Amino acid sequence: MKIDFRRWLRPPHVTTGTLRNSFDRRTVVLGTIQGGVGALLAARMTYLSVFENEKYKLEAESNRVNLSLIPPRRGWILDRHGQPLASNRADFRVDVVPEQMKDAERTIAELGRLLSLSPVDLQDLQDKLDKAHGFAPVEVATGLDLERFSAVSVRLPDLPGVVTQRGFSRFYPTGPSVGHLIGYVGAASAEEYEKDHDPVLITPGYKVGKDALEKIFEKDLRGSPGARRVEVTASGRIVRNLDTREDVPGKTIKLTIDAGIQDFAARRIGLESAAVVVMDCRNGDVLAMASMPSYDPNSFSDGIGRLEWKMLSEDDHVPLRNKVLRGLYPPGSTVKPMVALAFMEAGLDPDESVFCGGGLRVGNRVFHCWNRRGHGSVNMAKGIYQSCDVYFYHFAQRIGMDPIAAMAWRLGLGHEFELPVVGQSYGTVPDPAWKLRKYGKEWQTFDTVNATIGQGYFLVNPLQQAVQASRLASGKIIMPRLLHGAGDRPAASLGIPQDHLAYIHQAMSDVANGPGSAPNSKLPFPNIKLAGKTGTAQVVGLNIGSGKGGLWKHRDHGHFICFAPFDNPVYACSVVVEHGGGSGAAYPIARDVLTYVFDRQKGMDILTELEKNWGGTAKERLDTRYRAYSAQYGAGAPAVAPEALQQASGSQEPRQPIVSDAQSPAPEPDAAPGIPRADAPPAPASTSTPSGTPGANAQ
């Protein structure tokens, strides 16, 4: 069979009808495709214009409008009379945001020229930038005058990453006087932002509380941010303001502190390393809580520079330590009124006496009295106002340590109080059970002898001593408080008989107003008497030094607790002077502080004369010292380690050197008229075995 392939390859016959049908089919297909694409485009346009309207409207608006947060003004911290301890003041400032700077080196150099920054300022700024996270603004300068602020503002388009701001900055009117009490503010850290995720934390110019009350009340003081909408050009230049929502300031915190007393107490400390606490012994209001030397929170809040850090860290008076709450010291003879109350409660007759010949043998050791020539016949009152150690050595062995420790607890020693503070070191009230639990050793007779004069394992802080003075004065369980108007409930009674308290009050009055150990602590008012008790706490053994001179770190601590008026107590005060050489460094401070409390002009007259010899106020002395460091080191001071500041201001303080073995006390610096001064040489090594006991500073 023959196949004709040419027939298969022959083109089909085309007619007018077939052409028309083919065109119609193609038209339908193309039309369908075009219609589908059109429908999709219409649907997409409908989706974008209707359902995504707000999104793209916002994006389009953001190209024209810049929205920024206005940092809220922090709430004020006021004293009991409404005087500001921490406030805000109008401020011109310049910040940089590291991640937005295109040429950081050129930008910093230009800012240094425009703002007239010194080499030290530029070095501090570079240190801040090295430690900063890209999103966090870094402060360049604050408190600028209008001329320098304007010089930077007009150049903002050429300085990407630079932010100028007119707002408010934190201000502490009394500077160093409230450093440890109020704390300071600073830029939020990455950890703080991760914890809170509040966008205001990364707003240029906003700062959070870093220590003390500023940190404790951060949520209350923060407030709510405002917002500002401005129209800008493509280059970022502001064309006009569109809308502003004002910020809501933080809450105001009112304290029991009296700003005048706080500032006076801090300044009266002068060149010493010391702490002063003043309380209202009727209700527990803390009127002053001063720890000096301190830092100026106004400069500290701007971010501490390497030069300032060097100045503070090299100071052996430890200005970064809050001595009121974190300083622990053997209380010395300030515990003797408390011990006397324990004696009377245990049944000891106050008129029962012992002969003091300058020392007492306990076992095979001799414990000396501060007056090596002796006090003669001594009853309880004389034991207190002349601070006779032998009296307490003798009767403490009869009574035992447990009743003494119980009375110490009742009077507030060893307690951690409920206060809005970052931390407290609560010290040690030793007793036989404590020593066995702590060291696995039995309590010895010499432990009782040491503790009964405030040595050995006994450790307290100045706040506890002020509470002790308040409770001695009132006979009530006075609890310290810092928030004004909080807890106005009447204090409960300590359960101590009134005749016991009256006996102690009279003996403490004789310390200042009679034949006592501190006649120069008398107030300069004929109708107001002060009742007090001196204390000298050994730091090293007598075989190392007398505690009165030599190396500063080897000198004894000086203590004084008191209340006034003696016959109707209103104010209680405690003073601790680190390495002051004895109580003679402490009671003049307490005397002048209470003088100011009762007559402010008289107190200021005394302080003005003293500050002439000290080189000015605490703030003026800080500024003078900073200028000296700047002249000596310039920008060459070592950089601040990232953890150094936190460790210095927030950690537990180094343990105080203590003497826990059998000790003979150092002489009291003052003696009553007619009583010989203790100028005898130190006790032989065989009768005094000093040794430090690590870890004995906390229960």
XYZ file of C-alpha atoms in Angstrom:
699
model
C 0.000 0.000 0.000
C 1.382 3.342 -0.952
C 1.216 6.156 1.575
C 0.990 9.733 0.375
C 2.883 11.822 2.931
C 2.470 14.943 0.882
C -1.230 14.870 1.574
C -0.549 15.071 5.333
C 1.803 17.977 4.902
C -0.519 19.878 2.677
C -1.751 23.123 4.447
C -5.362 23.031 5.529
C -7.905 24.814 3.509
C -8.561 28.255 5.002
C -11.791 30.023 4.577
C -13.238 33.247 5.813
C -15.247 31.386 8.467
C -12.267 29.552 9.912
C -10.302 32.801 10.150
C -13.154 34.485 11.965
C -13.477 31.607 14.449
C -9.732 31.549 15.189
C -9.653 35.298 15.860
C -12.640 35.090 18.176
C -10.993 32.362 20.258
C -7.770 34.335 20.647
C -9.682 37.427 21.559
C -11.528 35.563 24.294
C -8.324 34.079 25.721
C -6.458 37.395 25.714
C -9.452 39.224 27.069
C -9.797 36.690 29.850
C -6.128 37.060 30.769
C -6.324 40.846 30.676
C -9.495 40.824 32.694
C -7.915 38.547 35.292
C -4.857 40.748 35.579
C -7.070 43.795 35.839
C -9.161 42.142 38.522
C -6.023 41.248 40.461
C -4.727 44.794 40.159
C -8.066 46.194 41.226
C -8.222 43.806 44.188
C -4.667 44.692 45.205
C -5.384 48.400 44.850
C -8.557 47.955 46.872
C -6.626 46.067 49.577
C -3.880 48.697 49.735
C -6.219 51.668 49.658
C -8.808 50.299 52.045
C -7.305 47.673 54.312
C -3.704 49.002 54.388
C -4.729 52.623 54.379
C -3.545 53.421 57.889
C -0.180 51.738 57.418
C 0.818 53.583 54.276
C -0.716 56.798 55.455
C 1.507 56.566 58.536
C 4.589 55.770 56.457
C 3.894 58.636 54.106
C 3.341 60.928 57.043
C 6.591 59.794 58.658
C 8.513 60.993 55.627
C 7.196 64.458 56.351
C 6.592 64.373 60.107
C 9.046 63.439 62.846
C 7.599 62.099 66.106
C 9.788 62.164 69.220
C 9.246 61.465 72.907
C 9.619 64.202 75.495
C 11.339 62.785 78.593
C 9.137 63.215 81.657
C 10.262 65.478 84.450
C 11.214 63.452 87.503
C 9.176 63.950 90.612
C 10.719 66.139 93.281
C 12.024 64.826 96.576
C 11.112 67.221 99.372
C 12.016 67.548 103.017
C 9.438 67.688 105.801
C 8.901 71.441 105.253
C 8.562 71.256 101.454
C 12.140 72.312 100.706
C 13.569 70.473 97.666
C 16.295 67.922 98.231
C 16.133 66.851 94.578
C 14.427 69.008 91.954
C 14.613 69.798 88.219
C 15.980 72.834 86.432
C 15.708 74.069 82.853
C 18.576 72.765 80.799
C 20.197 73.019 77.373
C 21.969 69.790 76.539
C 23.670 67.937 73.685
C 23.693 64.147 73.285
C 24.923 61.754 70.619
C 23.419 58.452 69.503
C 26.420 56.270 68.535
C 24.641 54.100 65.966
C 23.469 57.173 64.043
C 26.882 58.836 63.737
C 28.454 58.377 60.293
C 31.893 59.751 61.145
C 32.241 59.564 64.926
C 35.763 60.997 65.066
C 34.881 64.061 63.001
C 31.623 64.582 64.885
C 33.301 64.466 68.298
C 36.048 66.810 67.165
C 33.494 69.284 65.845
C 31.451 69.118 69.056
C 34.604 69.690 71.080
C 35.274 72.845 69.079
C 31.710 74.157 69.232
C 31.234 73.427 72.939
C 34.765 74.375 74.056
C 35.344 70.957 75.652
C 38.600 70.468 77.535
C 40.898 67.477 76.872
C 39.574 65.889 80.088
C 35.978 66.351 78.889
C 36.808 64.822 75.491
C 38.526 61.856 77.135
C 35.529 61.267 79.409
C 33.215 61.473 76.389
C 35.301 58.908 74.539
C 35.165 56.597 77.560
C 31.369 56.872 77.595
C 31.196 56.075 73.874
C 33.458 53.047 74.291
C 31.112 51.597 76.924
C 27.825 52.694 75.319
C 25.380 50.521 73.413
C 24.522 51.785 69.962
C 20.903 52.624 70.734
C 21.611 54.429 74.004
C 22.186 58.195 73.860
C 25.430 59.467 75.354
C 25.571 62.829 77.054
C 28.112 65.244 75.578
C 27.409 68.360 77.624
C 24.662 69.737 79.832
C 23.917 73.076 81.440
C 24.924 74.892 78.234
C 24.410 78.572 77.604
C 22.213 79.616 74.683
C 25.153 80.603 72.463
C 26.843 77.204 72.502
C 23.530 75.371 72.303
C 22.564 77.386 69.220
C 25.967 76.818 67.610
C 25.305 73.069 67.634
C 21.599 73.325 66.751
C 22.158 75.166 63.454
C 24.668 72.511 62.348
C 22.507 69.461 63.068
C 21.992 68.573 59.343
C 25.767 68.230 59.055
C 26.114 66.276 62.311
C 24.097 63.050 62.041
C 23.657 61.333 65.369
C 23.802 64.565 67.368
C 20.696 65.475 69.367
C 20.088 68.854 70.981
C 17.441 69.141 73.623
C 15.820 71.777 75.735
C 14.387 70.155 78.803
C 15.013 69.591 82.471
C 17.913 68.020 84.333
C 18.135 66.719 87.895
C 19.395 69.210 90.442
C 20.420 68.689 94.062
C 20.501 72.087 95.824
C 22.764 70.992 98.685
C 25.074 68.810 96.586
C 27.325 66.467 98.597
C 25.209 66.832 101.737
C 22.577 64.497 100.272
C 24.752 62.280 98.068
C 24.299 59.092 100.085
C 20.772 59.907 101.240
C 19.168 60.764 97.883
C 21.517 59.040 95.431
C 21.883 60.145 91.822
C 20.533 59.515 88.319
C 22.194 58.332 85.123
C 21.502 56.999 81.651
C 19.701 53.651 81.596
C 21.914 50.626 81.051
C 21.190 47.854 78.562
C 20.206 45.588 81.466
C 17.694 48.131 82.744
C 16.166 48.506 79.286
C 15.933 44.753 78.779
C 14.173 44.454 82.113
C 11.705 47.293 81.545
C 11.402 47.760 77.748
C 10.098 51.271 78.304
C 11.011 53.334 75.193
C 11.529 56.410 77.342
C 14.661 54.751 78.752
C 16.493 55.241 75.449
C 15.196 58.750 74.849
C 18.075 61.242 74.672
C 18.348 63.107 77.940
C 16.324 60.675 80.052
C 17.932 59.300 83.209
C 16.933 56.745 85.801
C 17.687 56.470 89.500
C 20.956 54.694 90.179
C 21.276 54.652 93.960
C 19.513 55.305 97.260
C 16.074 56.977 97.154
C 16.374 57.863 93.458
C 16.600 54.129 92.720
C 14.111 52.904 95.314
C 11.347 55.257 94.104
C 12.206 55.102 90.382
C 8.715 53.996 89.314
C 7.053 56.780 91.298
C 9.496 59.488 90.252
C 9.579 58.575 86.540
C 6.296 60.024 85.315
C 4.909 59.611 81.777
C 6.650 60.926 78.638
C 5.170 63.529 76.343
C 5.425 63.619 72.530
C 6.250 66.180 69.872
C 5.305 66.138 66.142
C 7.323 68.368 63.822
C 7.385 68.765 60.039
C 10.841 68.151 58.590
C 12.607 68.397 55.241
C 14.272 65.440 53.528
C 17.550 66.393 55.217
C 15.895 66.421 58.648
C 15.685 70.181 59.170
C 12.649 71.181 61.234
C 10.125 73.245 59.284
C 7.457 73.780 61.922
C 5.909 72.290 65.054
C 2.656 70.461 64.405
C 1.557 69.190 67.793
C 2.864 68.661 71.317
C 1.594 66.463 74.111
C 3.010 67.541 77.432
C 4.731 65.063 79.702
C 3.253 64.084 83.056
C 5.773 64.703 85.873
C 6.526 61.967 88.363
C 5.118 61.879 91.854
C 6.541 64.020 94.625
C 8.168 62.149 97.502
C 8.109 63.867 100.884
C 10.612 62.778 103.503
C 10.914 63.215 107.245
C 14.347 64.786 106.647
C 14.887 68.409 107.649
C 16.958 69.916 104.817
C 18.599 72.460 107.114
C 19.667 69.898 109.709
C 20.818 67.486 106.993
C 23.007 70.102 105.324
C 24.372 71.408 108.622
C 25.230 67.920 109.921
C 27.017 67.014 106.688
C 29.000 70.239 106.646
C 29.800 70.106 110.370
C 31.576 66.777 109.891
C 34.228 68.856 108.180
C 37.425 67.027 107.297
C 36.544 63.871 109.221
C 35.245 60.572 107.904
C 32.041 60.325 109.882
C 28.304 59.748 110.083
C 25.597 61.729 111.880
C 21.998 60.642 112.479
C 19.367 62.891 114.084
C 15.944 61.506 115.001
C 12.757 62.757 116.584
C 12.653 60.411 119.563
C 8.898 60.885 119.940
C 7.857 59.283 116.656
C 10.995 57.995 114.878
C 11.203 60.640 112.154
C 14.743 60.693 110.767
C 15.673 64.386 110.546
C 19.203 63.926 109.232
C 21.228 61.004 107.929
C 24.591 62.393 106.848
C 27.624 60.398 105.743
C 30.746 62.310 104.818
C 32.862 62.664 102.819
C 30.506 62.124 99.936
C 30.228 62.832 96.232
C 28.319 65.610 94.516
C 25.317 63.952 92.818
C 25.041 66.916 90.432
C 28.315 66.021 88.735
C 27.968 62.303 89.413
C 24.712 62.161 87.466
C 26.448 63.336 84.285
C 28.500 60.150 84.249
C 31.639 59.908 86.310
C 34.849 60.616 84.422
C 38.176 58.919 84.915
C 39.660 61.929 86.709
C 36.795 62.192 89.187
C 36.880 58.448 89.714
C 40.581 58.602 90.524
C 39.945 61.405 92.995
C 37.180 59.479 94.795
C 38.760 56.033 94.705
C 42.086 57.225 96.097
C 40.475 58.920 99.090
C 41.163 56.798 102.183
C 38.044 58.328 103.791
C 35.954 56.256 101.332
C 33.498 58.882 99.987
C 31.506 56.225 98.106
C 30.499 54.411 101.297
C 27.271 55.265 103.072
C 28.628 55.058 106.600
C 25.211 55.524 108.210
C 23.855 52.254 106.843
C 26.899 50.263 105.789
C 29.566 51.264 108.241
C 30.003 48.762 111.073
C 31.898 49.728 114.206
C 32.495 48.429 117.731
C 30.229 50.752 119.747
C 32.656 51.242 122.636
C 31.320 52.699 125.863
C 28.088 53.929 124.252
C 26.600 50.558 125.264
C 27.129 51.187 128.987
C 23.691 52.796 129.604
C 22.133 49.789 127.871
C 24.231 47.370 129.951
C 23.234 49.249 133.122
C 19.549 48.771 132.248
C 20.208 45.052 131.821
C 21.904 44.989 135.230
C 18.939 46.673 136.941
C 16.441 44.401 135.200
C 18.469 41.420 136.434
C 18.099 42.736 140.006
C 21.372 44.609 140.577
C 21.070 47.477 143.066
C 22.380 50.665 141.345
C 23.958 51.758 144.633
C 26.056 48.622 144.931
C 29.614 49.649 144.258
C 32.985 48.199 143.319
C 36.463 49.589 143.871
C 38.296 50.625 140.699
C 42.060 50.679 141.103
C 42.719 50.960 137.377
C 42.128 47.344 136.384
C 40.534 44.006 137.184
C 42.000 40.524 136.953
C 39.840 38.078 135.033
C 41.379 34.618 135.070
C 45.052 35.045 134.254
C 44.599 38.397 132.498
C 44.303 41.949 133.723
C 41.649 44.120 132.069
C 42.556 47.760 132.535
C 40.205 50.688 132.983
C 40.734 53.659 130.683
C 41.840 55.586 133.776
C 44.872 53.576 134.821
C 44.967 55.383 138.186
C 41.482 54.179 138.981
C 38.143 55.777 139.880
C 37.944 54.637 143.497
C 34.545 53.462 144.704
C 32.136 53.312 141.765
C 28.381 52.764 141.724
C 26.238 52.472 138.591
C 25.757 56.208 137.972
C 29.459 56.916 138.351
C 30.225 53.931 136.143
C 28.190 55.611 133.402
C 29.118 59.278 133.686
C 32.821 58.604 134.249
C 32.730 55.572 131.949
C 34.445 53.296 134.458
C 35.264 50.001 132.768
C 36.053 48.084 135.962
C 32.482 48.557 137.226
C 31.100 46.845 134.124
C 33.836 44.181 134.072
C 32.926 43.206 137.621
C 29.143 43.033 137.454
C 28.953 41.634 133.909
C 30.557 38.437 135.197
C 27.786 38.136 137.792
C 24.892 38.941 135.447
C 26.145 37.099 132.349
C 25.917 37.966 128.668
C 22.432 36.715 127.836
C 20.507 39.501 129.676
C 22.861 42.106 128.180
C 22.338 40.799 124.638
C 18.571 40.703 125.149
C 18.554 44.351 126.253
C 20.710 45.314 123.262
C 18.139 43.775 120.936
C 15.306 45.601 122.693
C 17.095 48.918 122.209
C 17.535 48.373 118.468
C 21.090 47.101 118.115
C 21.578 44.338 115.559
C 18.343 45.193 113.716
C 17.679 45.784 110.036
C 14.942 48.412 109.836
C 12.184 48.664 107.242
C 13.344 51.755 105.384
C 13.400 52.666 101.676
C 17.148 52.146 101.375
C 19.293 50.018 99.087
C 20.937 48.027 101.874
C 21.871 47.913 105.538
C 24.700 46.188 107.370
C 23.095 45.123 110.604
C 26.165 44.080 112.581
C 26.417 41.755 115.535
C 24.956 41.512 119.024
C 27.043 38.625 120.366
C 25.954 36.035 122.908
C 27.010 32.460 123.767
C 24.598 30.836 121.301
C 25.780 33.138 118.506
C 29.461 32.324 119.055
C 28.795 28.600 119.164
C 26.735 28.808 115.970
C 29.217 31.084 114.190
C 32.556 29.624 115.235
C 31.765 26.375 117.004
C 33.447 27.670 120.167
C 32.224 28.107 123.703
C 31.647 31.583 125.116
C 34.394 32.683 127.511
C 34.396 35.091 130.428
C 36.635 37.510 128.568
C 34.028 37.597 125.769
C 31.527 38.970 128.265
C 34.063 41.443 129.613
C 34.841 42.686 126.102
C 31.209 42.945 125.040
C 30.129 44.824 128.143
C 32.313 47.791 127.097
C 31.341 47.554 123.412
C 34.408 45.738 122.111
C 35.089 42.216 120.898
C 32.469 40.866 118.523
C 30.038 43.755 119.102
C 29.355 45.694 115.869
C 26.697 48.315 115.138
C 25.943 50.985 112.561
C 25.216 54.670 113.310
C 21.499 54.343 112.550
C 21.144 51.630 115.184
C 22.923 53.860 117.678
C 20.466 56.686 116.973
C 17.578 54.266 117.499
C 19.209 53.150 120.757
C 19.430 56.771 121.925
C 15.771 57.349 120.952
C 14.582 54.309 122.890
C 16.697 55.184 125.919
C 15.173 58.665 125.853
C 11.546 57.649 125.341
C 11.264 54.184 126.845
C 9.314 53.204 123.717
C 9.923 50.971 120.710
C 10.790 53.829 118.370
C 11.171 52.724 114.750
C 13.016 54.992 112.304
C 11.091 56.238 109.285
C 11.986 58.308 106.223
C 8.612 58.844 104.534
C 6.699 61.783 105.965
C 3.323 60.943 107.452
C 3.802 57.175 107.240
C 2.894 55.054 110.227
C 1.762 57.609 112.783
C 0.679 54.917 115.224
C 1.827 55.425 118.834
C 4.951 53.451 119.706
C 4.607 50.614 122.187
C 6.432 50.630 125.495
C 9.747 48.826 125.904
C 8.516 47.514 129.233
C 11.383 49.127 131.146
C 10.368 50.609 134.529
C 10.302 54.390 134.497
C 12.532 54.646 137.566
C 15.209 52.657 135.743
C 15.019 55.029 132.768
C 15.094 58.089 135.035
C 18.255 56.792 136.721
C 19.965 56.277 133.331
C 18.826 59.703 132.083
C 20.358 61.426 135.096
C 23.638 59.545 134.734
C 23.796 60.437 131.014
C 23.030 64.066 131.840
C 25.994 64.068 134.213
C 28.229 62.997 131.309
C 27.792 66.488 129.838
C 26.516 68.629 132.685
C 28.144 67.086 135.753
C 31.396 65.325 136.670
C 31.275 63.207 133.527
C 33.598 62.195 130.710
C 32.511 64.894 128.224
C 31.967 68.257 129.960
C 32.649 70.082 126.686
C 29.582 68.507 125.111
C 27.306 70.821 127.124
C 24.853 72.825 125.009
C 25.245 76.641 125.028
C 21.741 77.129 126.427
C 21.110 77.598 130.151
C 17.674 75.979 130.023
C 18.413 73.039 127.677
C 20.502 70.142 128.926
C 21.900 67.347 126.809
C 22.190 63.760 128.061
C 24.814 61.665 126.318
C 27.398 58.925 126.411
C 30.879 58.870 124.938
C 32.522 55.867 123.357
C 36.000 55.033 122.110
C 36.304 51.868 120.035
C 39.661 50.252 119.460
C 40.685 49.411 115.930
C 44.074 47.832 116.649
C 45.630 46.354 119.782
C 47.565 48.505 122.187
C 50.725 46.669 121.201
C 50.376 48.263 117.746
C 49.422 51.780 118.744
C 47.700 53.905 121.359
C 44.824 54.702 119.008
C 45.271 58.447 119.461
C 47.944 59.197 116.866
C 50.158 57.615 114.259
C 48.657 56.118 111.122
C 45.126 57.316 110.473
C 43.881 53.759 109.972
C 45.237 52.793 113.406
C 43.384 55.471 115.331
C 40.379 54.631 117.464
C 36.832 55.310 116.322
C 34.981 58.006 118.244
C 31.315 57.637 119.250
C 28.734 59.793 120.938
C 25.031 59.161 121.493
C 22.760 61.730 123.110
C 19.289 63.200 123.419
C 17.896 66.596 124.391
C 16.291 68.223 126.250
C 17.315 65.903 129.055
C 14.089 66.347 131.058
C 11.703 66.144 128.081
C 13.494 64.373 125.209
C 12.615 65.476 121.670
C 15.762 64.908 119.614
C 18.193 61.992 119.637
C 21.538 62.004 117.893
C 24.380 59.606 117.166
C 27.809 60.476 115.798
C 30.549 58.103 114.664
C 33.933 59.435 113.562
C 36.107 56.868 111.828
C 39.648 56.873 113.172
C 39.003 60.130 114.988
C 41.248 59.162 117.887
C 38.389 58.728 120.355
C 35.119 60.267 121.444
C 36.708 63.715 121.608
C 36.236 63.898 117.838
C 32.553 62.893 118.035
C 30.786 64.839 120.754
C 31.695 68.354 119.489
C 29.872 67.462 116.274
C 26.795 66.272 118.174
C 26.880 69.373 120.393
C 27.008 71.743 117.398
C 24.319 69.849 115.470
C 21.898 70.075 118.412
C 22.877 73.711 118.887
C 21.732 74.297 115.306
C 18.523 72.347 115.938
C 17.576 74.639 118.819
C 19.041 77.896 117.430
C 19.845 77.869 113.725
C 21.608 81.199 113.634
C 23.884 80.295 116.539
C 24.716 77.001 114.877
C 25.503 78.647 111.533
C 27.778 81.174 113.219
C 29.787 78.293 114.690
C 29.930 76.461 111.355
C 30.983 79.526 109.363
C 34.009 80.042 111.584
C 34.977 76.380 111.366
C 34.709 76.253 107.569
C 37.117 79.155 107.230
C 39.819 76.835 108.567
C 38.681 73.848 106.515
C 38.943 75.472 103.091
C 35.257 76.247 102.577
C 32.136 74.118 102.337
C 32.157 70.459 101.343
C 31.256 71.420 97.762
C 34.004 74.033 97.597
C 36.567 71.561 98.916
C 35.505 68.985 96.329
C 35.889 71.531 93.529
C 39.312 72.594 94.801
C 40.495 69.016 94.942
C 39.183 68.288 91.454
C 41.052 71.269 90.036
C 44.229 70.025 91.685
C 43.793 66.576 90.152
C 43.009 68.108 86.772
C 46.196 70.171 86.898
C 48.241 67.147 87.915
C 46.842 64.402 85.691
C 44.816 66.077 82.931
C 43.505 63.433 80.538
C 46.127 60.942 81.679
C 44.163 59.418 84.564
C 43.500 55.669 84.207
C 40.169 54.639 82.744
C 37.336 53.544 85.020
C 36.766 49.799 84.959
C 33.140 49.007 83.947
C 32.392 47.234 87.228
C 34.336 49.613 89.467
C 31.597 52.149 90.157
C 28.931 49.553 90.858
C 31.262 47.686 93.188
C 32.303 50.825 95.042
C 28.824 52.243 95.576
C 26.670 49.146 95.817
C 28.570 46.300 97.390
C 29.004 45.476 101.026
C 31.735 47.487 102.621
C 35.076 46.008 103.643
C 34.992 44.547 107.120
C 36.028 46.881 109.867
C 39.164 45.794 111.699
C 37.982 44.494 115.058
C 39.577 43.171 118.186
C 37.815 40.054 119.428
C 40.204 38.679 122.033
C 40.739 39.966 125.552
C 41.485 43.680 125.386
C 42.204 46.581 127.654
C 40.374 49.702 126.454
C 42.183 52.796 125.259
C 41.813 55.907 127.428
C 38.803 58.130 126.939
C 39.982 61.450 125.470
C 38.261 63.539 128.125
C 38.102 63.163 131.856
C 35.968 64.935 134.385
C 37.560 67.854 136.220
C 39.838 66.622 138.965
C 40.203 63.139 137.510
C 43.743 62.400 136.267
C 44.213 61.937 132.559
C 45.163 58.450 131.461
C 48.709 59.023 130.322
C 50.113 55.692 131.441
C 51.858 53.530 128.819
C 49.937 50.752 127.042
C 49.363 47.516 128.865
C 52.071 44.872 128.556
C 51.641 42.347 125.800
C 51.119 39.606 128.353
C 47.907 41.220 129.594
C 46.493 42.073 126.187
C 46.338 39.659 123.298
C 44.919 41.362 120.222
C 43.691 39.401 117.280
C 41.287 40.113 114.470
C 38.487 37.666 113.910
C 37.524 37.434 110.220
C 33.835 37.334 109.575
C 32.798 38.628 112.945
C 31.082 41.656 111.491
C 27.766 40.098 110.566
C 25.376 37.640 112.110
